[in-house]
Amino acid sequence: MNCPKCGFEESKVVDSRASEPQDAIRRRRECEQCGARFTTYERREEQPLEVIKRDGSREPFDFSKLRRGLLSAAVKRNISSEDIDLLITDIKDSLQNSFRSEVDSATLGDMVLLRLKNLDAVAYVRFASVYKDFRTVEEFISEVAEL
Ligand SMILES: [Zn+2]
């Protein structure tokens, strides 16, 4: 969902709540470029998301698996499970709002990393170092995407 003010494509969720009736989630978002706030509504029309792996094969993406991976990595960090939930929700929203039903693993990895970086820079570096294990950033990204 692009910012209505400046058109920038990345925004973060600053508040999330169910609206009446309970068939939609109302989210307040903040543009990461100009800081403008706007509202989006998520309705229950969950499309399965397919991830295209580096070898070209596809598989349904398991968000709960990503959540578990991030949660376990966040245990000793300054990141709450609510932060993780918001991060996951934000990625889901972003994909849903752009009507994507498939995404390649590198792009998904970038989305995770970008949000993790905004959440807590120190945690991001620690998280990256744990997973990177002295390999290339690209490998790390694809690993996170495949958690
Ligand atoms: Zn903006």
Short mmCIF file of N, CA, C and O and ligand atoms in Angstrom, two decimals:
data_model
loop_
_atom_site.label_atom_id
_atom_site.label_comp_id
_atom_site.label_asym_id
_atom_site.label_seq_id
_atom_site.Cartn_x
_atom_site.Cartn_y
_atom_site.Cartn_z
N MET A 1 0.85 -1.20 0.00
CA MET A 1 0.00 0.00 0.00
C MET A 1 0.88 1.24 0.00
O MET A 1 1.58 1.48 0.97
N ASN A 2 0.88 1.97 -1.10
CA ASN A 2 1.73 3.16 -1.19
C ASN A 2 1.19 4.29 -0.33
O ASN A 2 -0.01 4.44 -0.14
N CYS A 3 2.11 5.11 0.16
CA CYS A 3 1.73 6.27 0.96
C CYS A 3 0.89 7.22 0.10
O CYS A 3 1.26 7.54 -1.03
N PRO A 4 -0.29 7.65 0.62
CA PRO A 4 -1.15 8.54 -0.16
C PRO A 4 -0.52 9.93 -0.35
O PRO A 4 -0.92 10.69 -1.24
N LYS A 5 0.46 10.22 0.47
CA LYS A 5 1.05 11.55 0.41
C LYS A 5 2.24 11.61 -0.55
O LYS A 5 2.29 12.46 -1.43
N CYS A 6 3.18 10.67 -0.37
CA CYS A 6 4.39 10.75 -1.18
C CYS A 6 4.57 9.56 -2.11
O CYS A 6 5.47 9.54 -2.94
N GLY A 7 3.71 8.54 -1.96
CA GLY A 7 3.78 7.40 -2.87
C GLY A 7 4.82 6.35 -2.53
O GLY A 7 4.97 5.35 -3.22
N PHE A 8 5.55 6.57 -1.43
CA PHE A 8 6.58 5.60 -1.02
C PHE A 8 5.91 4.27 -0.68
O PHE A 8 4.81 4.23 -0.14
N GLU A 9 6.60 3.15 -1.02
CA GLU A 9 5.90 1.87 -0.87
C GLU A 9 6.07 1.15 0.47
O GLU A 9 5.34 0.22 0.74
N GLU A 10 7.00 1.61 1.29
CA GLU A 10 7.16 0.93 2.57
C GLU A 10 6.53 1.74 3.70
O GLU A 10 6.81 2.92 3.86
N SER A 11 5.67 1.06 4.47
CA SER A 11 5.11 1.72 5.64
C SER A 11 5.09 0.71 6.76
O SER A 11 5.14 -0.49 6.53
N LYS A 12 5.03 1.20 8.00
CA LYS A 12 4.97 0.25 9.10
C LYS A 12 3.65 0.39 9.83
O LYS A 12 3.04 1.46 9.84
N VAL A 13 3.24 -0.74 10.45
CA VAL A 13 1.98 -0.74 11.21
C VAL A 13 2.24 -0.14 12.58
O VAL A 13 3.13 -0.57 13.29
N VAL A 14 1.48 0.90 12.94
CA VAL A 14 1.66 1.50 14.25
C VAL A 14 0.53 1.12 15.20
O VAL A 14 0.66 1.24 16.41
N ASP A 15 -0.57 0.64 14.65
CA ASP A 15 -1.66 0.20 15.50
C ASP A 15 -2.51 -0.77 14.69
O ASP A 15 -2.63 -0.64 13.48
N SER A 16 -3.07 -1.78 15.35
CA SER A 16 -3.83 -2.79 14.66
C SER A 16 -4.99 -3.23 15.54
O SER A 16 -4.77 -3.60 16.69
N ARG A 17 -6.20 -3.16 15.04
CA ARG A 17 -7.32 -3.61 15.86
C ARG A 17 -8.48 -4.09 14.98
O ARG A 17 -8.59 -3.69 13.83
N ALA A 18 -9.31 -4.93 15.58
CA ALA A 18 -10.48 -5.42 14.85
C ALA A 18 -11.49 -4.30 14.75
O ALA A 18 -11.66 -3.52 15.68
N SER A 19 -12.14 -4.19 13.61
CA SER A 19 -13.18 -3.17 13.49
C SER A 19 -14.53 -3.86 13.51
O SER A 19 -14.63 -5.07 13.36
N GLU A 20 -15.58 -3.09 13.71
CA GLU A 20 -16.93 -3.64 13.79
C GLU A 20 -17.57 -3.68 12.42
O GLU A 20 -17.54 -2.69 11.72
N PRO A 21 -18.22 -4.75 12.00
CA PRO A 21 -18.17 -6.05 12.66
C PRO A 21 -16.79 -6.69 12.48
O PRO A 21 -15.97 -6.16 11.76
N GLN A 22 -16.61 -7.84 13.11
CA GLN A 22 -15.27 -8.41 13.21
C GLN A 22 -14.73 -9.05 11.92
O GLN A 22 -14.00 -10.01 11.98
N ASP A 23 -15.12 -8.52 10.79
CA ASP A 23 -14.64 -9.16 9.57
C ASP A 23 -13.49 -8.39 8.94
O ASP A 23 -13.05 -8.69 7.84
N ALA A 24 -13.03 -7.38 9.63
CA ALA A 24 -11.91 -6.61 9.09
C ALA A 24 -10.98 -6.17 10.21
O ALA A 24 -11.39 -6.01 11.35
N ILE A 25 -9.72 -6.03 9.85
CA ILE A 25 -8.74 -5.49 10.79
C ILE A 25 -8.36 -4.12 10.28
O ILE A 25 -7.99 -3.95 9.12
N ARG A 26 -8.46 -3.15 11.18
CA ARG A 26 -8.11 -1.79 10.83
C ARG A 26 -6.68 -1.55 11.28
O ARG A 26 -6.31 -1.85 12.40
N ARG A 27 -5.87 -1.02 10.38
CA ARG A 27 -4.48 -0.75 10.75
C ARG A 27 -4.12 0.69 10.47
O ARG A 27 -4.41 1.22 9.41
N ARG A 28 -3.47 1.27 11.46
CA ARG A 28 -2.89 2.59 11.24
C ARG A 28 -1.47 2.35 10.77
O ARG A 28 -0.72 1.57 11.35
N ARG A 29 -1.10 3.00 9.70
CA ARG A 29 0.23 2.80 9.14
C ARG A 29 0.97 4.13 9.08
O ARG A 29 0.36 5.19 9.04
N GLU A 30 2.28 4.01 9.09
CA GLU A 30 3.09 5.21 9.01
C GLU A 30 4.11 5.05 7.89
O GLU A 30 4.84 4.06 7.84
N CYS A 31 4.11 6.01 6.98
CA CYS A 31 5.03 5.98 5.84
C CYS A 31 6.46 6.06 6.36
O CYS A 31 6.78 6.87 7.22
N GLU A 32 7.33 5.17 5.84
CA GLU A 32 8.70 5.15 6.33
C GLU A 32 9.55 6.25 5.69
O GLU A 32 10.70 6.45 6.04
N GLN A 33 8.98 6.94 4.73
CA GLN A 33 9.73 8.02 4.10
C GLN A 33 9.34 9.39 4.65
O GLN A 33 10.18 10.15 5.10
N CYS A 34 8.03 9.70 4.62
CA CYS A 34 7.61 11.05 5.02
C CYS A 34 6.90 11.08 6.36
O CYS A 34 6.62 12.14 6.89
N GLY A 35 6.60 9.89 6.92
CA GLY A 35 5.98 9.85 8.24
C GLY A 35 4.47 10.06 8.25
O GLY A 35 3.84 10.08 9.30
N ALA A 36 3.86 10.20 7.06
CA ALA A 36 2.41 10.38 6.99
C ALA A 36 1.71 9.14 7.53
O ALA A 36 2.17 8.02 7.35
N ARG A 37 0.59 9.35 8.23
CA ARG A 37 -0.17 8.22 8.75
C ARG A 37 -1.44 8.02 7.93
O ARG A 37 -2.07 8.99 7.52
N PHE A 38 -1.76 6.76 7.69
CA PHE A 38 -2.98 6.45 6.95
C PHE A 38 -3.51 5.11 7.43
O PHE A 38 -2.86 4.41 8.20
N THR A 39 -4.72 4.78 7.00
CA THR A 39 -5.39 3.60 7.50
C THR A 39 -5.65 2.59 6.39
O THR A 39 -6.01 2.97 5.28
N THR A 40 -5.41 1.32 6.70
CA THR A 40 -5.77 0.27 5.75
C THR A 40 -6.67 -0.73 6.46
O THR A 40 -6.65 -0.84 7.68
N TYR A 41 -7.47 -1.43 5.69
CA TYR A 41 -8.33 -2.47 6.23
C TYR A 41 -7.96 -3.79 5.60
O TYR A 41 -7.81 -3.91 4.40
N GLU A 42 -7.78 -4.77 6.48
CA GLU A 42 -7.52 -6.11 5.98
C GLU A 42 -8.78 -6.94 6.16
O GLU A 42 -9.30 -7.03 7.26
N ARG A 43 -9.25 -7.54 5.07
CA ARG A 43 -10.43 -8.39 5.18
C ARG A 43 -10.04 -9.84 4.98
O ARG A 43 -9.00 -10.15 4.44
N ARG A 44 -10.94 -10.71 5.47
CA ARG A 44 -10.62 -12.12 5.46
C ARG A 44 -10.75 -12.71 4.06
O ARG A 44 -11.80 -13.11 3.64
N GLU A 45 -9.68 -12.67 3.36
CA GLU A 45 -9.65 -13.28 2.04
C GLU A 45 -8.23 -13.79 1.84
O GLU A 45 -7.49 -13.33 1.01
N GLU A 46 -7.86 -14.69 2.74
CA GLU A 46 -6.49 -15.15 2.78
C GLU A 46 -6.16 -15.99 1.55
O GLU A 46 -6.71 -17.05 1.33
N GLN A 47 -5.27 -15.46 0.76
CA GLN A 47 -4.81 -16.23 -0.38
C GLN A 47 -3.56 -16.97 0.04
O GLN A 47 -2.72 -16.40 0.72
N PRO A 48 -3.45 -18.23 -0.38
CA PRO A 48 -2.20 -18.92 -0.06
C PRO A 48 -1.06 -18.24 -0.81
O PRO A 48 -1.21 -17.87 -1.97
N LEU A 49 0.03 -18.08 -0.12
CA LEU A 49 1.18 -17.44 -0.74
C LEU A 49 2.19 -18.50 -1.14
O LEU A 49 2.54 -19.36 -0.35
N GLU A 50 2.63 -18.43 -2.38
CA GLU A 50 3.64 -19.38 -2.82
C GLU A 50 5.01 -18.72 -2.86
O GLU A 50 5.14 -17.59 -3.31
N VAL A 51 5.98 -19.44 -2.39
CA VAL A 51 7.34 -18.93 -2.43
C VAL A 51 8.09 -19.63 -3.56
O VAL A 51 8.01 -20.86 -3.70
N ILE A 52 8.75 -18.82 -4.36
CA ILE A 52 9.57 -19.37 -5.43
C ILE A 52 11.00 -19.46 -4.91
O ILE A 52 11.61 -18.46 -4.57
N LYS A 53 11.50 -20.66 -4.80
CA LYS A 53 12.84 -20.84 -4.27
C LYS A 53 13.88 -20.60 -5.35
O LYS A 53 13.56 -20.44 -6.52
N ARG A 54 15.13 -20.56 -4.89
CA ARG A 54 16.19 -20.22 -5.84
C ARG A 54 16.32 -21.22 -6.99
O ARG A 54 16.73 -20.89 -8.09
N ASP A 55 15.95 -22.47 -6.71
CA ASP A 55 16.05 -23.47 -7.77
C ASP A 55 14.81 -23.45 -8.67
O ASP A 55 14.66 -24.28 -9.57
N GLY A 56 13.89 -22.48 -8.42
CA GLY A 56 12.73 -22.34 -9.28
C GLY A 56 11.51 -23.11 -8.82
O GLY A 56 10.42 -22.92 -9.35
N SER A 57 11.70 -23.98 -7.82
CA SER A 57 10.55 -24.74 -7.33
C SER A 57 9.68 -23.85 -6.43
O SER A 57 10.14 -22.85 -5.90
N ARG A 58 8.42 -24.21 -6.32
CA ARG A 58 7.49 -23.42 -5.51
C ARG A 58 6.94 -24.25 -4.38
O ARG A 58 6.74 -25.45 -4.51
N GLU A 59 6.65 -23.56 -3.28
CA GLU A 59 5.93 -24.24 -2.22
C GLU A 59 5.12 -23.22 -1.44
O GLU A 59 5.45 -22.04 -1.42
N PRO A 60 4.01 -23.67 -0.81
CA PRO A 60 3.20 -22.74 -0.03
C PRO A 60 4.05 -22.20 1.12
O PRO A 60 4.78 -22.97 1.75
N PHE A 61 3.95 -20.90 1.34
CA PHE A 61 4.76 -20.34 2.41
C PHE A 61 4.08 -20.51 3.76
O PHE A 61 2.90 -20.26 3.92
N ASP A 62 4.85 -20.96 4.73
CA ASP A 62 4.33 -21.24 6.06
C ASP A 62 4.70 -20.09 7.01
O ASP A 62 5.81 -20.03 7.52
N PHE A 63 3.75 -19.16 7.20
CA PHE A 63 4.03 -18.01 8.05
C PHE A 63 4.26 -18.41 9.51
O PHE A 63 5.03 -17.77 10.21
N SER A 64 3.59 -19.48 9.96
CA SER A 64 3.75 -19.86 11.36
C SER A 64 5.18 -20.38 11.60
O SER A 64 5.74 -20.22 12.67
N LYS A 65 5.76 -20.97 10.58
CA LYS A 65 7.13 -21.45 10.67
C LYS A 65 8.11 -20.27 10.76
O LYS A 65 9.04 -20.28 11.55
N LEU A 66 7.85 -19.24 9.95
CA LEU A 66 8.67 -18.04 10.00
C LEU A 66 8.55 -17.39 11.38
O LEU A 66 9.53 -16.95 11.97
N ARG A 67 7.31 -17.37 11.90
CA ARG A 67 7.06 -16.78 13.21
C ARG A 67 7.85 -17.53 14.28
O ARG A 67 8.48 -16.91 15.14
N ARG A 68 7.80 -18.85 14.23
CA ARG A 68 8.54 -19.64 15.22
C ARG A 68 10.03 -19.37 15.14
O ARG A 68 10.71 -19.24 16.15
N GLY A 69 10.54 -19.26 13.91
CA GLY A 69 11.97 -19.00 13.72
C GLY A 69 12.37 -17.66 14.29
O GLY A 69 13.39 -17.55 14.99
N LEU A 70 11.56 -16.64 14.01
CA LEU A 70 11.86 -15.30 14.51
C LEU A 70 11.72 -15.24 16.03
O LEU A 70 12.52 -14.62 16.72
N LEU A 71 10.71 -15.93 16.55
CA LEU A 71 10.50 -15.94 18.00
C LEU A 71 11.68 -16.57 18.73
O LEU A 71 12.16 -16.04 19.73
N SER A 72 12.16 -17.68 18.20
CA SER A 72 13.27 -18.35 18.87
C SER A 72 14.54 -17.50 18.79
O SER A 72 15.34 -17.47 19.71
N ALA A 73 14.69 -16.77 17.69
CA ALA A 73 15.85 -15.90 17.55
C ALA A 73 15.72 -14.64 18.41
O ALA A 73 16.70 -13.99 18.73
N ALA A 74 14.49 -14.31 18.80
CA ALA A 74 14.24 -13.07 19.54
C ALA A 74 14.24 -13.27 21.05
O ALA A 74 14.17 -12.31 21.80
N VAL A 75 14.34 -14.52 21.48
CA VAL A 75 14.22 -14.83 22.91
C VAL A 75 15.12 -13.96 23.79
O VAL A 75 14.69 -13.38 24.76
N LYS A 76 16.39 -13.84 23.42
CA LYS A 76 17.31 -13.07 24.27
C LYS A 76 17.51 -11.65 23.74
O LYS A 76 18.44 -10.97 24.12
N ARG A 77 16.65 -11.26 22.82
CA ARG A 77 16.76 -9.92 22.24
C ARG A 77 15.68 -9.03 22.83
O ARG A 77 14.79 -9.48 23.52
N ASN A 78 15.76 -7.77 22.46
CA ASN A 78 14.78 -6.81 22.95
C ASN A 78 13.57 -6.74 22.01
O ASN A 78 13.16 -5.68 21.58
N ILE A 79 13.04 -7.91 21.68
CA ILE A 79 11.91 -7.97 20.75
C ILE A 79 10.81 -8.81 21.39
O ILE A 79 11.05 -9.93 21.82
N SER A 80 9.62 -8.26 21.44
CA SER A 80 8.51 -8.99 22.04
C SER A 80 7.79 -9.82 20.98
O SER A 80 7.98 -9.62 19.78
N SER A 81 6.96 -10.76 21.44
CA SER A 81 6.22 -11.57 20.48
C SER A 81 5.21 -10.70 19.73
O SER A 81 4.86 -10.99 18.59
N GLU A 82 4.76 -9.60 20.38
CA GLU A 82 3.86 -8.67 19.68
C GLU A 82 4.60 -8.01 18.51
O GLU A 82 4.02 -7.81 17.44
N ASP A 83 5.88 -7.67 18.74
CA ASP A 83 6.69 -7.10 17.66
C ASP A 83 6.80 -8.06 16.49
O ASP A 83 6.69 -7.68 15.33
N ILE A 84 7.02 -9.33 16.82
CA ILE A 84 7.15 -10.36 15.79
C ILE A 84 5.83 -10.49 15.02
O ILE A 84 5.81 -10.56 13.80
N ASP A 85 4.72 -10.50 15.78
CA ASP A 85 3.41 -10.61 15.14
C ASP A 85 3.15 -9.44 14.20
O ASP A 85 2.63 -9.63 13.10
N LEU A 86 3.51 -8.24 14.67
CA LEU A 86 3.33 -7.06 13.83
C LEU A 86 4.18 -7.16 12.57
O LEU A 86 3.75 -6.79 11.48
N LEU A 87 5.41 -7.64 12.75
CA LEU A 87 6.32 -7.79 11.61
C LEU A 87 5.74 -8.74 10.56
O LEU A 87 5.70 -8.44 9.37
N ILE A 88 5.25 -9.90 11.04
CA ILE A 88 4.65 -10.88 10.14
C ILE A 88 3.40 -10.31 9.46
O ILE A 88 3.21 -10.43 8.25
N THR A 89 2.56 -9.67 10.28
CA THR A 89 1.33 -9.07 9.77
C THR A 89 1.62 -8.03 8.71
O THR A 89 0.94 -7.95 7.68
N ASP A 90 2.65 -7.25 8.98
CA ASP A 90 3.04 -6.19 8.06
C ASP A 90 3.47 -6.78 6.70
O ASP A 90 3.12 -6.25 5.65
N ILE A 91 4.20 -7.88 6.76
CA ILE A 91 4.63 -8.53 5.52
C ILE A 91 3.43 -9.10 4.77
O ILE A 91 3.28 -8.91 3.56
N LYS A 92 2.53 -9.75 5.53
CA LYS A 92 1.31 -10.30 4.92
C LYS A 92 0.50 -9.20 4.25
O LYS A 92 0.05 -9.33 3.12
N ASP A 93 0.32 -8.09 4.99
CA ASP A 93 -0.44 -6.94 4.48
C ASP A 93 0.17 -6.42 3.20
O ASP A 93 -0.52 -6.15 2.22
N SER A 94 1.47 -6.25 3.26
CA SER A 94 2.18 -5.67 2.13
C SER A 94 2.00 -6.53 0.87
O SER A 94 1.75 -6.02 -0.21
N LEU A 95 2.09 -7.86 1.05
CA LEU A 95 1.92 -8.77 -0.08
C LEU A 95 0.47 -8.77 -0.55
O LEU A 95 0.19 -8.75 -1.75
N GLN A 96 -0.44 -8.77 0.44
CA GLN A 96 -1.87 -8.83 0.11
C GLN A 96 -2.32 -7.55 -0.60
O GLN A 96 -3.08 -7.59 -1.55
N ASN A 97 -1.82 -6.42 -0.10
CA ASN A 97 -2.21 -5.14 -0.69
C ASN A 97 -1.66 -4.94 -2.09
O ASN A 97 -2.14 -4.11 -2.84
N SER A 98 -0.60 -5.70 -2.41
CA SER A 98 -0.10 -5.59 -3.77
C SER A 98 -0.61 -6.75 -4.62
O SER A 98 -0.15 -6.98 -5.73
N PHE A 99 -1.57 -7.52 -4.04
CA PHE A 99 -2.25 -8.62 -4.74
C PHE A 99 -1.27 -9.67 -5.26
O PHE A 99 -1.44 -10.19 -6.35
N ARG A 100 -0.25 -9.93 -4.48
CA ARG A 100 0.71 -10.94 -4.89
C ARG A 100 0.31 -12.29 -4.32
O ARG A 100 -0.08 -12.39 -3.17
N SER A 101 0.40 -13.31 -5.13
CA SER A 101 0.14 -14.65 -4.62
C SER A 101 1.41 -15.48 -4.64
O SER A 101 1.43 -16.63 -4.23
N GLU A 102 2.47 -14.86 -5.15
CA GLU A 102 3.75 -15.56 -5.12
C GLU A 102 4.87 -14.55 -4.93
O GLU A 102 4.74 -13.37 -5.28
N VAL A 103 5.93 -15.00 -4.33
CA VAL A 103 7.05 -14.11 -4.06
C VAL A 103 8.32 -14.96 -4.07
O VAL A 103 8.29 -16.14 -3.68
N ASP A 104 9.42 -14.41 -4.57
CA ASP A 104 10.62 -15.23 -4.53
C ASP A 104 11.28 -15.12 -3.16
O ASP A 104 11.09 -14.14 -2.44
N SER A 105 12.03 -16.13 -2.82
CA SER A 105 12.55 -16.23 -1.45
C SER A 105 13.46 -15.06 -1.10
O SER A 105 13.48 -14.61 0.04
N ALA A 106 14.20 -14.52 -2.07
CA ALA A 106 15.10 -13.40 -1.79
C ALA A 106 14.32 -12.14 -1.43
O ALA A 106 14.67 -11.42 -0.50
N THR A 107 13.22 -11.89 -2.16
CA THR A 107 12.38 -10.72 -1.88
C THR A 107 11.76 -10.84 -0.50
O THR A 107 11.74 -9.88 0.28
N LEU A 108 11.27 -12.04 -0.19
CA LEU A 108 10.67 -12.27 1.12
C LEU A 108 11.72 -12.07 2.22
O LEU A 108 11.44 -11.44 3.25
N GLY A 109 12.92 -12.55 1.97
CA GLY A 109 14.01 -12.37 2.92
C GLY A 109 14.31 -10.89 3.14
O GLY A 109 14.50 -10.45 4.28
N ASP A 110 14.31 -10.13 2.06
CA ASP A 110 14.53 -8.68 2.16
C ASP A 110 13.45 -8.02 3.02
O ASP A 110 13.74 -7.12 3.80
N MET A 111 12.22 -8.47 2.81
CA MET A 111 11.10 -7.88 3.57
C MET A 111 11.26 -8.15 5.05
O MET A 111 11.01 -7.28 5.88
N VAL A 112 11.69 -9.37 5.38
CA VAL A 112 11.92 -9.71 6.79
C VAL A 112 13.05 -8.87 7.36
O VAL A 112 12.92 -8.26 8.43
N LEU A 113 14.15 -8.81 6.64
CA LEU A 113 15.32 -8.08 7.11
C LEU A 113 15.06 -6.59 7.29
O LEU A 113 15.45 -6.00 8.30
N LEU A 114 14.37 -5.99 6.33
CA LEU A 114 14.07 -4.56 6.39
C LEU A 114 13.30 -4.23 7.67
O LEU A 114 13.61 -3.28 8.39
N ARG A 115 12.30 -5.07 7.95
CA ARG A 115 11.47 -4.81 9.12
C ARG A 115 12.19 -5.10 10.42
O ARG A 115 12.02 -4.40 11.42
N LEU A 116 13.01 -6.13 10.39
CA LEU A 116 13.79 -6.47 11.58
C LEU A 116 14.78 -5.35 11.90
O LEU A 116 14.99 -4.99 13.05
N LYS A 117 15.34 -4.80 10.86
CA LYS A 117 16.29 -3.71 11.01
C LYS A 117 15.63 -2.49 11.63
O LYS A 117 16.18 -1.84 12.51
N ASN A 118 14.40 -2.19 11.18
CA ASN A 118 13.66 -1.05 11.72
C ASN A 118 13.21 -1.30 13.16
O ASN A 118 13.07 -0.36 13.94
N LEU A 119 12.98 -2.56 13.47
CA LEU A 119 12.50 -2.93 14.80
C LEU A 119 13.58 -2.70 15.85
O LEU A 119 13.34 -2.11 16.89
N ASP A 120 14.74 -3.18 15.58
CA ASP A 120 15.83 -3.10 16.56
C ASP A 120 17.14 -3.38 15.84
O ASP A 120 17.43 -4.51 15.49
N ALA A 121 17.91 -2.32 15.63
CA ALA A 121 19.13 -2.45 14.83
C ALA A 121 20.11 -3.44 15.45
O ALA A 121 20.73 -4.24 14.75
N VAL A 122 20.23 -3.41 16.77
CA VAL A 122 21.16 -4.31 17.45
C VAL A 122 20.70 -5.76 17.31
O VAL A 122 21.48 -6.66 17.00
N ALA A 123 19.41 -5.95 17.54
CA ALA A 123 18.85 -7.29 17.41
C ALA A 123 19.03 -7.81 15.98
O ALA A 123 19.33 -8.99 15.77
N TYR A 124 18.88 -6.90 15.04
CA TYR A 124 19.04 -7.27 13.64
C TYR A 124 20.45 -7.79 13.38
O TYR A 124 20.64 -8.84 12.77
N VAL A 125 21.45 -7.06 13.89
CA VAL A 125 22.83 -7.46 13.68
C VAL A 125 23.12 -8.80 14.35
O VAL A 125 23.74 -9.69 13.78
N ARG A 126 22.60 -8.93 15.59
CA ARG A 126 22.80 -10.20 16.30
C ARG A 126 22.12 -11.35 15.58
O ARG A 126 22.68 -12.42 15.40
N PHE A 127 20.89 -11.08 15.19
CA PHE A 127 20.10 -12.08 14.48
C PHE A 127 20.83 -12.49 13.20
O PHE A 127 20.99 -13.67 12.90
N ALA A 128 21.32 -11.47 12.48
CA ALA A 128 22.01 -11.74 11.23
C ALA A 128 23.27 -12.57 11.48
O ALA A 128 23.54 -13.52 10.75
N SER A 129 24.01 -12.23 12.53
CA SER A 129 25.26 -12.94 12.77
C SER A 129 25.03 -14.39 13.17
O SER A 129 25.79 -15.28 12.80
N VAL A 130 23.93 -14.60 13.92
CA VAL A 130 23.59 -15.97 14.31
C VAL A 130 23.34 -16.82 13.07
O VAL A 130 23.84 -17.94 12.94
N TYR A 131 22.56 -16.25 12.15
CA TYR A 131 22.17 -17.03 10.99
C TYR A 131 23.21 -17.01 9.87
O TYR A 131 23.32 -17.93 9.09
N LYS A 132 23.92 -15.90 9.82
CA LYS A 132 24.87 -15.75 8.73
C LYS A 132 26.05 -16.70 8.88
O LYS A 132 26.47 -17.34 7.94
N ASP A 133 26.54 -16.76 10.12
CA ASP A 133 27.63 -17.67 10.41
C ASP A 133 28.76 -17.52 9.39
O ASP A 133 29.23 -18.48 8.80
N PHE A 134 29.15 -16.28 9.18
CA PHE A 134 30.29 -15.93 8.33
C PHE A 134 30.10 -16.21 6.85
O PHE A 134 31.04 -16.21 6.09
N ARG A 135 28.88 -16.47 6.46
CA ARG A 135 28.65 -16.65 5.03
C ARG A 135 28.14 -15.35 4.43
O ARG A 135 28.10 -14.33 5.09
N THR A 136 27.78 -15.36 3.19
CA THR A 136 27.36 -14.12 2.53
C THR A 136 25.98 -13.67 2.97
O THR A 136 25.18 -14.47 3.43
N VAL A 137 25.74 -12.38 2.84
CA VAL A 137 24.45 -11.82 3.20
C VAL A 137 23.34 -12.48 2.37
O VAL A 137 22.26 -12.77 2.85
N GLU A 138 23.65 -12.73 1.14
CA GLU A 138 22.66 -13.33 0.25
C GLU A 138 22.21 -14.71 0.76
O GLU A 138 21.03 -15.04 0.75
N GLU A 139 23.17 -15.47 1.22
CA GLU A 139 22.84 -16.78 1.76
C GLU A 139 21.97 -16.65 3.00
O GLU A 139 21.03 -17.41 3.20
N PHE A 140 22.33 -15.66 3.83
CA PHE A 140 21.55 -15.43 5.05
C PHE A 140 20.11 -15.10 4.71
O PHE A 140 19.18 -15.63 5.30
N ILE A 141 19.96 -14.19 3.73
CA ILE A 141 18.61 -13.77 3.34
C ILE A 141 17.77 -14.96 2.90
O ILE A 141 16.63 -15.13 3.30
N SER A 142 18.38 -15.82 2.11
CA SER A 142 17.60 -16.95 1.62
C SER A 142 17.32 -17.94 2.76
O SER A 142 16.30 -18.59 2.78
N GLU A 143 18.24 -17.99 3.73
CA GLU A 143 17.99 -18.86 4.88
C GLU A 143 16.83 -18.37 5.71
O GLU A 143 15.98 -19.15 6.15
N VAL A 144 16.80 -17.07 5.97
CA VAL A 144 15.69 -16.49 6.74
C VAL A 144 14.39 -16.75 6.01
O VAL A 144 13.38 -17.12 6.61
N ALA A 145 14.43 -16.57 4.72
CA ALA A 145 13.21 -16.75 3.92
C ALA A 145 12.72 -18.20 3.98
O ALA A 145 11.54 -18.47 3.82
N GLU A 146 13.65 -19.11 4.22
CA GLU A 146 13.26 -20.52 4.22
C GLU A 146 13.08 -21.11 5.59
O GLU A 146 12.91 -22.28 5.76
N LEU A 147 13.12 -20.29 6.62
CA LEU A 147 12.95 -20.75 8.00
C LEU A 147 11.66 -21.57 8.13
O LEU A 147 10.66 -21.18 7.57
ZN ZN B 1 4.99 9.13 2.54
#
